[in-house]
XYZ file of C-alpha atoms in Angstrom:
256
model
C 120.277 131.498 159.494
C 120.542 133.988 162.358
C 117.759 134.429 164.896
C 115.285 137.087 163.816
C 112.000 138.767 164.661
C 109.207 138.845 162.061
C 106.607 141.575 162.566
C 103.262 140.136 161.414
C 101.327 143.261 162.323
C 98.598 144.181 164.796
C 100.635 143.211 167.827
C 102.124 139.859 166.819
C 105.821 139.129 166.366
C 107.172 135.675 165.500
C 110.709 134.930 166.682
C 112.621 132.394 164.612
C 115.230 130.672 166.752
C 118.044 128.165 166.532
C 117.897 124.546 167.689
C 120.856 122.394 166.702
C 120.644 118.614 166.810
C 123.931 117.206 168.014
C 125.283 120.733 167.964
C 125.386 120.677 164.153
C 122.088 120.564 162.230
C 119.821 123.552 162.876
C 116.203 122.339 162.840
C 114.962 125.682 164.153
C 112.496 126.610 166.856
C 110.201 129.524 167.616
C 108.558 131.797 170.122
C 105.980 134.508 169.516
C 105.436 137.832 171.260
C 101.858 139.095 171.478
C 100.681 142.566 172.520
C 97.419 142.222 174.410
C 94.568 144.708 174.208
C 95.513 145.777 177.768
C 98.900 146.954 176.465
C 100.744 144.134 178.239
C 102.622 141.401 176.369
C 102.888 137.639 176.542
C 105.112 135.014 174.976
C 103.932 131.871 173.262
C 106.666 129.328 174.057
C 110.065 129.929 175.615
C 113.244 130.762 173.760
C 116.557 132.112 175.049
C 116.617 135.501 173.323
C 120.043 136.709 172.286
C 121.764 139.840 171.022
C 119.728 141.771 168.435
C 116.527 139.807 169.081
C 116.742 140.429 172.836
C 117.262 144.145 172.240
C 114.264 144.311 169.907
C 112.030 142.530 172.396
C 113.124 144.719 175.298
C 112.524 147.850 173.231
C 108.954 146.714 172.549
C 108.190 145.646 176.119
C 109.522 148.497 178.271
C 112.762 146.643 178.887
C 110.787 143.462 179.575
C 108.658 144.951 182.347
C 105.457 144.773 180.247
C 105.689 140.989 179.735
C 102.753 139.623 181.713
C 102.931 135.889 180.965
C 104.830 133.084 179.245
C 102.648 130.305 177.831
C 104.591 127.130 177.053
C 102.360 125.340 174.557
C 104.250 122.198 173.550
C 104.927 119.683 176.340
C 108.197 118.558 174.754
C 109.591 122.058 174.126
C 111.226 122.594 177.503
C 114.869 123.541 176.879
C 114.492 127.308 177.328
C 111.900 127.510 180.131
C 114.383 128.387 182.878
C 116.290 130.842 180.682
C 113.151 132.771 179.758
C 111.942 132.827 183.359
C 115.254 134.417 184.377
C 114.867 137.022 181.621
C 111.294 137.912 182.624
C 110.963 136.871 186.292
C 107.765 138.863 186.857
C 105.886 137.057 184.058
C 103.344 134.417 185.038
C 104.659 131.040 183.932
C 102.236 128.528 182.396
C 102.951 125.051 181.112
C 101.752 121.482 180.810
C 102.230 118.766 183.408
C 105.396 117.722 181.605
C 106.838 121.249 181.863
C 106.256 121.164 185.612
C 107.883 117.726 185.914
C 110.892 118.804 183.826
C 111.445 122.062 185.748
C 109.923 121.452 189.194
C 111.746 124.385 190.823
C 110.184 127.009 188.531
C 107.148 128.981 189.818
C 104.497 127.422 187.563
C 100.926 128.677 187.760
C 98.527 126.023 189.113
C 96.309 125.938 186.003
C 97.691 123.870 183.122
C 98.374 125.861 179.957
C 95.848 123.770 177.995
C 93.037 124.410 180.495
C 89.893 126.442 179.878
C 90.875 128.630 182.833
C 94.036 129.810 181.083
C 92.219 130.390 177.790
C 89.714 132.550 179.655
C 92.492 134.743 181.053
C 93.746 135.690 177.584
C 90.734 136.557 175.395
C 92.946 138.140 172.718
C 93.876 134.598 171.676
C 92.007 131.471 170.650
C 93.379 128.102 171.735
C 92.740 124.591 170.476
C 93.969 121.185 171.633
C 93.751 118.502 168.912
C 91.116 115.831 169.438
C 91.911 112.155 168.986
C 95.647 112.377 169.690
C 97.604 112.465 172.923
C 98.854 115.851 174.076
C 101.647 114.204 176.076
C 102.598 110.864 174.540
C 104.278 108.198 176.657
C 106.632 107.687 173.728
C 108.765 110.832 174.050
C 109.741 110.692 170.386
C 106.133 111.407 169.369
C 105.559 115.163 169.266
C 102.409 115.497 167.147
C 100.339 116.848 170.027
C 100.517 120.543 170.933
C 98.306 123.418 171.981
C 97.608 125.736 169.019
C 97.192 129.477 169.545
C 95.485 131.800 167.059
C 95.634 135.605 167.199
C 92.604 136.936 165.297
C 93.803 140.564 165.219
C 96.823 139.653 163.083
C 95.506 136.429 161.564
C 98.574 134.616 162.948
C 98.506 130.948 163.967
C 101.303 129.748 166.259
C 101.689 125.971 166.114
C 104.436 123.648 167.339
C 104.822 120.346 165.492
C 101.126 119.452 165.000
C 101.294 121.325 161.689
C 104.484 121.677 159.670
C 105.372 123.940 156.764
C 107.232 121.897 154.150
C 110.434 123.754 153.159
C 110.231 122.495 149.567
C 110.489 124.871 146.562
C 107.149 125.567 144.911
C 107.953 123.962 141.532
C 109.218 120.712 143.083
C 106.279 120.652 145.480
C 103.818 120.957 142.582
C 105.580 118.207 140.625
C 105.408 115.880 143.639
C 101.832 116.977 144.415
C 102.758 117.851 147.984
C 100.760 120.317 150.081
C 102.654 123.192 151.669
C 101.065 122.542 155.047
C 101.180 119.040 156.506
C 100.490 117.276 159.778
C 103.380 115.985 161.861
C 104.908 112.699 160.618
C 104.282 111.034 164.010
C 100.519 111.618 163.778
C 99.795 107.896 163.414
C 101.696 107.095 166.619
C 99.967 109.902 168.531
C 96.413 108.723 167.843
C 94.683 107.539 170.988
C 94.183 103.799 171.196
C 90.385 103.868 171.085
C 87.582 103.636 168.515
C 86.812 106.960 166.873
C 90.189 108.605 167.494
C 90.908 109.156 163.787
C 87.360 110.406 163.218
C 87.734 112.862 166.097
C 91.033 114.131 164.715
C 89.501 114.783 161.291
C 86.555 116.607 162.878
C 88.880 118.739 164.990
C 91.002 119.724 161.985
C 87.937 120.741 159.975
C 86.611 122.693 162.944
C 89.726 124.871 163.298
C 89.744 125.280 159.514
C 86.258 126.771 159.795
C 86.797 128.836 162.939
C 90.190 130.221 161.872
C 89.475 130.568 158.167
C 90.764 134.167 158.186
C 94.281 133.076 159.192
C 96.935 134.852 157.141
C 100.151 133.369 158.537
C 101.016 129.947 159.937
C 104.068 130.023 162.225
C 105.433 126.471 162.543
C 108.170 125.588 165.010
C 110.804 123.626 163.116
C 110.214 124.777 159.579
C 109.061 128.271 158.666
C 106.283 130.815 158.559
C 103.784 130.457 155.751
C 101.848 133.436 154.392
C 98.500 132.318 152.999
C 95.702 134.033 151.138
C 92.894 135.144 153.516
C 90.114 132.567 153.417
C 92.381 129.786 152.099
C 93.199 128.175 155.454
C 90.376 125.590 155.113
C 91.835 124.495 151.762
C 95.284 124.071 153.311
C 93.862 121.973 156.143
C 91.815 119.801 153.778
C 94.899 119.112 151.659
C 96.891 118.259 154.795
C 94.113 115.870 155.833
C 94.132 114.274 152.391
C 97.843 113.624 152.777
C 97.284 112.133 156.264
C 94.313 110.006 155.184
C 96.321 106.781 154.510
C 97.681 106.940 158.071
C 94.229 107.593 159.530
C 92.649 104.766 157.501
C 95.370 102.292 158.497
C 94.722 103.153 162.116
C 90.982 102.614 161.692
C 91.395 99.313 159.859
C 93.572 97.893 162.652
C 90.866 98.689 165.190
C 87.883 97.666 163.086
């Protein structure tokens, strides 16, 4: 499927991109464009905008001049950081420690993207870092940790990997009793090796379910966007937790 921009209303646009494994299988990726109350714009995650998508973004952002910042939320999503910086060189560039190590020549801001200082600079958004799991795992195949960003004005949640939208048809999903929203399959490997890590992860998930209960769209990196009924986000999170419970209990039993 071609790259496209999805207008989710009230100043939030989700950009569905292409990411091919081995140059063949497209697992998809994303970026989101947010219009701030100041009139400026920021990006959530980097993606090398092309053709029609690039033209749409430039038309919205005064030919790119209104882009104030680029917030790279997932420490293992680094491919397009340099490309996006070249496209919007005036934008403040934020990332994790791993972004800075991967692209040391880029002009990163001193505050890490997951810090309270960065959250305070962008009050139009709400940020949350999962508790109980590593944000940057030593095992680079484990990508369950990411910084989530919620835009209350549009009810849009931008999440890379921590939450996935299962691309399974509704009838088959109901027959298999699968939830539409699920936690990343490497969750068990991402849990911190300490007592209480699984408990802390559950508590964190229920907390965002409560605080972001008015979410209307979940934008997941490698799967899809999911439109949900307002007020139903807590139910989706509880079902995702139910599905993850065997993994969490196995972790707890090993450390009992």
